[in-house]
CSV table of C-alpha atoms in Angstrom, one decimal:
chain,number,residue,atom,x,y,z
C,1,MET,CA,42.0,7.0,11.7
C,2,ILE,CA,40.4,5.9,15.0
C,3,ASP,CA,39.2,2.3,15.0
C,4,VAL,CA,35.4,2.4,15.4
C,5,GLU,CA,35.3,-1.0,17.1
C,6,ARG,CA,37.7,0.3,19.8
C,7,LEU,CA,35.7,3.5,20.2
C,8,LEU,CA,32.5,1.4,20.8
C,9,ILE,CA,34.4,-0.7,23.4
C,10,LEU,CA,35.3,2.5,25.2
C,11,ARG,CA,31.6,3.3,25.2
C,12,GLU,CA,30.7,0.0,26.8
C,13,VAL,CA,33.3,0.4,29.5
C,14,SER,CA,31.8,3.8,30.4
C,15,ARG,CA,28.3,2.4,30.4
C,16,HIS,CA,29.1,-0.7,32.5
C,17,GLY,CA,31.8,0.8,34.8
C,18,SER,CA,34.4,-1.9,34.3
C,19,LYS,CA,36.3,-3.8,31.6
C,20,ALA,CA,35.0,-7.1,33.0
C,21,ALA,CA,31.3,-6.0,32.7
C,22,ALA,CA,31.9,-4.5,29.2
C,23,ALA,CA,33.5,-7.7,28.1
C,24,ARG,CA,30.4,-9.7,29.3
C,25,ALA,CA,28.1,-7.3,27.4
C,26,LEU,CA,30.2,-7.5,24.3
C,27,GLN,CA,30.7,-11.3,24.6
C,28,LEU,CA,34.5,-10.7,24.6
C,29,SER,CA,37.2,-11.7,27.0
C,30,GLU,CA,38.4,-9.1,29.5
C,31,PRO,CA,42.0,-9.2,28.1
C,32,THR,CA,40.6,-8.5,24.6
C,33,VAL,CA,38.8,-5.4,25.9
C,34,ALA,CA,41.9,-4.3,27.8
C,35,HIS,CA,44.0,-4.8,24.6
C,36,HIS,CA,41.7,-2.6,22.5
C,37,LEU,CA,41.6,0.1,25.2
C,38,ARG,CA,45.4,0.2,25.3
C,39,ALA,CA,45.6,0.5,21.5
C,40,LEU,CA,43.0,3.3,21.5
C,41,GLU,CA,45.0,5.1,24.2
C,42,ARG,CA,48.2,4.8,22.2
C,43,ARG,CA,46.3,6.2,19.2
C,44,ALA,CA,45.0,9.1,21.3
C,45,GLY,CA,48.4,9.7,23.0
C,46,VAL,CA,46.7,10.3,26.4
C,47,PRO,CA,44.9,8.1,29.0
C,48,LEU,CA,41.2,7.6,28.3
C,49,THR,CA,40.3,5.6,31.5
C,50,MET,CA,41.2,5.7,35.2
C,51,ARG,CA,40.3,3.4,38.1
C,52,ALA,CA,38.2,4.8,41.0
C,53,GLY,CA,38.1,1.8,43.4
C,54,ARG,CA,36.5,-1.0,41.5
C,55,VAL,CA,35.0,1.2,38.9
C,56,THR,CA,36.6,2.3,35.7
C,57,ARG,CA,35.8,5.9,34.8
C,58,LEU,CA,36.7,7.9,31.7
C,59,THR,CA,39.2,10.7,31.8
C,60,PRO,CA,38.2,14.2,30.5
C,61,THR,CA,39.6,13.2,27.1
C,62,GLY,CA,37.7,9.9,27.3
C,63,VAL,CA,34.5,11.8,28.1
C,64,ALA,CA,35.0,14.1,25.1
C,65,LEU,CA,35.7,11.0,22.9
C,66,LEU,CA,32.6,9.3,24.3
C,67,GLN,CA,30.3,11.9,22.6
C,68,HIS,CA,31.6,10.8,19.2
C,69,ALA,CA,31.2,7.1,20.2
C,70,ASP,CA,27.5,7.8,21.1
C,71,SER,CA,26.9,9.5,17.7
C,72,ILE,CA,28.6,6.6,15.9
C,73,ALA,CA,26.6,4.0,17.8
C,74,ALA,CA,23.4,5.8,17.0
C,75,SER,CA,24.3,6.0,13.3
C,76,LEU,CA,25.2,2.3,13.1
C,77,GLU,CA,21.8,1.4,14.8
C,78,ASP,CA,20.0,3.6,12.1
C,79,ALA,CA,22.0,1.8,9.4
C,80,GLU,CA,21.0,-1.6,10.9
C,81,ARG,CA,17.4,-0.6,10.9
C,82,CYS,CA,17.6,0.6,7.3
C,83,LEU,CA,19.2,-2.7,6.3
C,84,HIS,CA,16.3,-4.6,7.9
C,85,ARG,CA,13.7,-2.5,6.2
C,86,HIS,CA,15.3,-3.1,2.9
C,87,ALA,CA,15.7,-6.8,3.6
C,88,ASP,CA,12.0,-7.0,4.6
C,89,LEU,CA,11.0,-4.9,1.5
C,90,GLN,CA,9.4,-2.3,3.6
C,91,VAL,CA,11.4,0.2,1.5
C,92,GLY,CA,13.7,0.0,-1.5
C,93,HIS,CA,13.6,0.4,-5.2
C,94,LEU,CA,13.1,-1.9,-8.2
C,95,ARG,CA,14.2,-0.6,-11.6
C,96,ILE,CA,13.3,-3.0,-14.4
C,97,ALA,CA,14.4,-2.9,-18.1
C,98,ALA,CA,12.5,-5.1,-20.5
C,99,PHE,CA,11.8,-5.4,-24.2
C,100,THR,CA,8.6,-4.0,-25.7
C,101,SER,CA,6.4,-7.0,-26.3
C,102,PHE,CA,7.1,-8.4,-22.9
C,103,CYS,CA,6.2,-5.1,-21.3
C,104,ALA,CA,2.9,-5.1,-23.3
C,105,THR,CA,1.8,-8.7,-22.6
C,106,VAL,CA,3.4,-10.4,-19.6
C,107,LEU,CA,4.9,-7.8,-17.3
C,108,PRO,CA,1.9,-5.7,-16.1
C,109,ARG,CA,0.2,-8.4,-14.0
C,110,PRO,CA,3.2,-9.5,-11.9
C,111,LEU,CA,4.4,-5.9,-11.6
C,112,ALA,CA,1.0,-4.9,-10.2
C,113,GLN,CA,1.0,-7.9,-7.8
C,114,PHE,CA,4.5,-6.9,-6.6
C,115,ALA,CA,3.3,-3.3,-6.1
C,116,ARG,CA,0.4,-4.4,-4.0
C,117,THR,CA,2.5,-6.8,-1.9
C,118,TYR,CA,5.4,-4.3,-1.3
C,119,PRO,CA,3.9,-0.8,-1.4
C,120,GLY,CA,7.0,0.7,0.2
C,121,VAL,CA,9.2,-0.3,-2.8
C,122,GLU,CA,9.5,2.4,-5.5
C,123,ILE,CA,9.1,0.8,-8.9
C,124,GLY,CA,10.5,2.0,-12.2
C,125,LEU,CA,10.4,0.6,-15.7
C,126,GLU,CA,12.4,1.4,-18.8
C,127,GLU,CA,11.1,-0.2,-22.0
C,128,THR,CA,14.2,-0.9,-24.2
C,129,GLU,CA,15.7,-3.7,-26.2
C,130,THR,CA,17.9,-6.4,-24.8
C,131,ASP,CA,21.4,-5.1,-25.4
C,132,PRO,CA,20.8,-1.6,-24.0
C,133,ALA,CA,18.9,-3.2,-21.1
C,134,LEU,CA,21.9,-5.3,-20.2
C,135,GLU,CA,24.2,-2.3,-20.3
C,136,LEU,CA,21.8,-0.6,-17.8
C,137,LEU,CA,22.1,-3.6,-15.6
C,138,ARG,CA,25.9,-3.6,-15.8
C,139,THR,CA,26.2,0.1,-14.9
C,140,GLY,CA,23.7,-0.2,-12.0
C,141,ALA,CA,21.0,1.9,-13.7
C,142,ALA,CA,18.7,-1.1,-13.7
C,143,ASP,CA,18.2,-3.8,-11.0
C,144,LEU,CA,16.6,-6.5,-13.2
C,145,VAL,CA,16.4,-7.2,-17.0
C,146,ILE,CA,14.0,-9.2,-19.0
C,147,GLY,CA,15.6,-9.9,-22.4
C,148,PHE,CA,15.6,-12.5,-25.2
C,149,SER,CA,18.2,-14.6,-27.0
C,150,ASP,CA,18.5,-17.2,-29.7
C,151,SER,CA,21.2,-19.3,-31.4
C,152,ALA,CA,22.6,-16.2,-33.1
C,153,THR,CA,22.6,-13.9,-30.1
C,154,PRO,CA,23.2,-16.0,-26.9
C,155,PRO,CA,22.3,-14.7,-23.4
C,156,PRO,CA,25.1,-12.8,-21.4
C,157,GLU,CA,27.8,-14.9,-19.9
C,158,ASP,CA,28.8,-12.4,-17.3
C,159,LEU,CA,25.4,-12.2,-15.5
C,160,PRO,CA,23.2,-14.8,-13.8
C,161,THR,CA,20.2,-15.6,-16.0
C,162,THR,CA,17.0,-17.6,-15.6
C,163,PRO,CA,14.9,-18.9,-18.5
C,164,LEU,CA,11.3,-17.6,-18.6
C,165,GLY,CA,10.0,-19.4,-21.7
C,166,ARG,CA,10.2,-19.6,-25.5
C,167,ASP,CA,8.5,-17.4,-28.1
C,168,GLU,CA,8.0,-18.7,-31.6
C,169,TYR,CA,8.8,-16.7,-34.7
C,170,LEU,CA,6.2,-16.7,-37.5
C,171,ALA,CA,6.4,-15.5,-41.1
C,172,ILE,CA,4.1,-12.5,-41.6
C,173,LEU,CA,2.8,-12.2,-45.1
C,174,PRO,CA,0.2,-10.0,-47.0
C,175,GLU,CA,-3.1,-11.8,-47.1
C,176,ALA,CA,-2.9,-11.9,-50.9
C,177,HIS,CA,0.6,-13.4,-51.0
C,178,PRO,CA,0.7,-16.7,-53.0
C,179,LEU,CA,2.1,-18.6,-50.0
C,180,ALA,CA,-0.4,-17.1,-47.5
C,181,SER,CA,-2.7,-20.1,-47.5
C,182,ARG,CA,0.0,-22.7,-46.6
C,183,ALA,CA,0.0,-24.3,-43.1
C,184,VAL,CA,3.8,-24.1,-43.0
C,185,ILE,CA,6.2,-22.1,-45.2
C,186,GLU,CA,9.6,-23.3,-46.2
C,187,MET,CA,12.0,-20.4,-45.3
C,188,SER,CA,13.8,-20.9,-48.6
C,189,THR,CA,10.7,-20.0,-50.6
C,190,LEU,CA,10.9,-16.4,-49.2
C,191,ALA,CA,14.4,-15.8,-50.7
C,192,ASP,CA,13.2,-13.2,-53.2
C,193,GLU,CA,11.0,-11.2,-50.8
C,194,ARG,CA,11.6,-7.7,-49.4
C,195,TRP,CA,12.0,-8.0,-45.7
C,196,ILE,CA,10.9,-5.8,-42.8
C,197,SER,CA,12.9,-6.2,-39.6
C,198,GLY,CA,13.5,-4.5,-36.2
C,199,CYS,CA,16.1,-4.4,-33.5
C,200,ILE,CA,19.6,-5.6,-33.9
C,201,ARG,CA,18.9,-9.0,-32.3
C,202,CYS,CA,15.8,-9.4,-34.5
C,203,ARG,CA,17.8,-8.5,-37.6
C,204,THR,CA,20.7,-10.9,-36.6
C,205,HIS,CA,18.2,-13.7,-36.1
C,206,LEU,CA,16.5,-13.0,-39.4
C,207,VAL,CA,19.8,-13.0,-41.3
C,208,THR,CA,21.0,-16.2,-39.6
C,209,HIS,CA,17.7,-18.0,-40.2
C,210,ALA,CA,17.7,-16.9,-43.8
C,211,GLU,CA,21.3,-17.9,-44.4
C,212,GLU,CA,20.5,-21.4,-43.0
C,213,ALA,CA,17.8,-21.6,-45.6
C,214,GLY,CA,20.4,-20.6,-48.3
C,215,PHE,CA,19.8,-16.9,-49.0
C,216,VAL,CA,20.7,-13.4,-47.7
C,217,PRO,CA,17.5,-11.4,-46.9
C,218,ASN,CA,16.9,-8.1,-48.6
C,219,ILE,CA,16.0,-6.0,-45.6
C,220,ALA,CA,14.3,-3.0,-47.1
C,221,PHE,CA,12.5,-1.6,-44.0
C,222,VAL,CA,13.8,-1.4,-40.4
C,223,THR,CA,11.4,-0.5,-37.6
C,224,GLU,CA,11.2,-1.5,-34.0
C,225,ASP,CA,7.5,-0.8,-34.0
C,226,TYR,CA,5.8,-4.2,-34.7
C,227,ILE,CA,2.5,-2.5,-35.4
C,228,ALA,CA,4.2,-0.4,-38.1
C,229,ALA,CA,5.8,-3.5,-39.5
C,230,GLN,CA,2.4,-5.3,-39.8
C,231,ARG,CA,0.8,-2.3,-41.5
C,232,LEU,CA,3.7,-2.2,-44.0
C,233,ILE,CA,3.1,-5.9,-44.7
C,234,ALA,CA,-0.7,-5.3,-45.0
C,235,GLU,CA,0.1,-2.8,-47.8
C,236,GLY,CA,2.1,-5.4,-49.6
C,237,LEU,CA,5.5,-3.7,-49.0
C,238,GLY,CA,7.3,-6.8,-47.7
C,239,VAL,CA,7.3,-9.7,-45.3
C,240,ALA,CA,8.7,-10.2,-41.8
C,241,LEU,CA,9.5,-12.6,-39.0
C,242,LEU,CA,7.6,-11.6,-35.9
C,243,THR,CA,7.0,-13.5,-32.7
C,244,ARG,CA,3.7,-14.7,-31.2
C,245,MET,CA,4.3,-12.3,-28.3
C,246,ALA,CA,4.7,-9.3,-30.6
C,247,LEU,CA,1.5,-10.3,-32.4
C,248,ASP,CA,-0.4,-10.7,-29.1
C,249,ALA,CA,0.8,-7.2,-28.0
C,250,SER,CA,-0.7,-5.4,-30.9
C,251,PRO,CA,-4.3,-5.0,-32.1
C,252,ALA,CA,-5.4,-7.3,-35.0
C,253,ILE,CA,-4.2,-5.8,-38.3
C,254,PRO,CA,-6.4,-6.8,-41.2
C,255,GLY,CA,-4.8,-7.9,-44.4
C,256,ILE,CA,-2.0,-10.1,-43.0
C,257,VAL,CA,-1.5,-13.8,-42.1
C,258,ALA,CA,1.0,-15.4,-39.7
C,259,VAL,CA,2.4,-18.8,-40.7
C,260,PRO,CA,5.0,-21.0,-39.0
C,261,THR,CA,8.3,-21.5,-40.9
C,262,ARG,CA,10.2,-24.7,-41.6
C,263,PRO,CA,12.6,-25.1,-40.0
C,264,ASP,CA,10.8,-23.6,-37.1
C,265,THR,CA,12.6,-20.9,-35.0
C,266,TYR,CA,12.3,-19.4,-31.5
C,267,ARG,CA,13.7,-16.8,-29.2
C,268,ASP,CA,14.3,-17.7,-25.5
C,269,ILE,CA,13.2,-15.2,-22.9
C,270,PHE,CA,15.4,-14.8,-19.9
C,271,LEU,CA,15.6,-12.8,-16.7
C,272,ALA,CA,19.0,-11.3,-15.7
C,273,LEU,CA,20.2,-10.1,-12.3
C,274,PRO,CA,23.5,-8.7,-11.0
C,275,ARG,CA,25.4,-11.1,-8.8
C,276,ASP,CA,24.7,-8.8,-5.8
C,277,ALA,CA,21.0,-8.3,-6.6
C,278,ALA,CA,19.0,-6.1,-4.3
C,279,PRO,CA,16.3,-7.8,-2.2
C,280,ALA,CA,13.5,-6.2,-4.2
C,281,ALA,CA,15.0,-7.5,-7.5
C,282,GLN,CA,15.4,-11.0,-6.0
C,283,ALA,CA,11.7,-11.0,-4.8
C,284,PHE,CA,10.4,-9.9,-8.2
C,285,ALA,CA,12.5,-12.5,-10.0
C,286,SER,CA,11.1,-15.2,-7.8
C,287,LEU,CA,7.6,-13.9,-8.5
C,288,LEU,CA,8.2,-14.0,-12.3
C,289,VAL,CA,9.7,-17.5,-12.3
C,290,THR,CA,6.9,-19.0,-10.2
C,291,GLY,CA,4.1,-17.1,-11.8
C,292,LEU,CA,4.8,-17.8,-15.5
């Protein structure tokens, strides 16, 4: 395959009329330019330049090759301009994957601010739970992930992450429950309850928190819809652990109460990027970190 750098050196020799002038334009030494021309001629198998007095001209073969050199140079210049536009966020794309309650409460405002600041960047959002979101990031289908972790399900070790804050879990009970009036509920007192739980990380967290309190929870209902979970609780069908963010993301549901547990428990919200994150993802990550 023809060396592109040598082809572009041939182009500069043609433009400037000598190896010395081409060397100055390229900020190379004249022997380096001569070396690359000889190597290109060996690859071509025929002379590409000839001397006419003090001027170096191209042979017919060199002239034919020059047309390709001009096309390559133009393409490289277009690529350079494209890189600058992406780096300056004049164009690009930002594909975000984030969990439901974050999408409903925190994400809209910074996302709108980013869209106003960088109107040329195409924005996409996929609402999904943390583990599927991380797979989207690893496969290149997402540029940035907002997920959550806790002691039972730690953040990914193979991706750079940045903490965005903590979200407290609360026990959600029917209003008529005997423990509903307490300021704090001992987790162990809920051992005989039917439980309502959600995504895999939420269920893992519930099981771990319950086991630390000395029991295995009876998970009778599984739903990732936290509004549905609250309505089931309001009908007296069970209890749940939900976070403050999930409660803030839903309309007020009559007939339920939210009470802290002892021991208290939290999930940690994090932002994850690939190691070679695109400029748009880096810019939005910075906006999230400084804005929260």
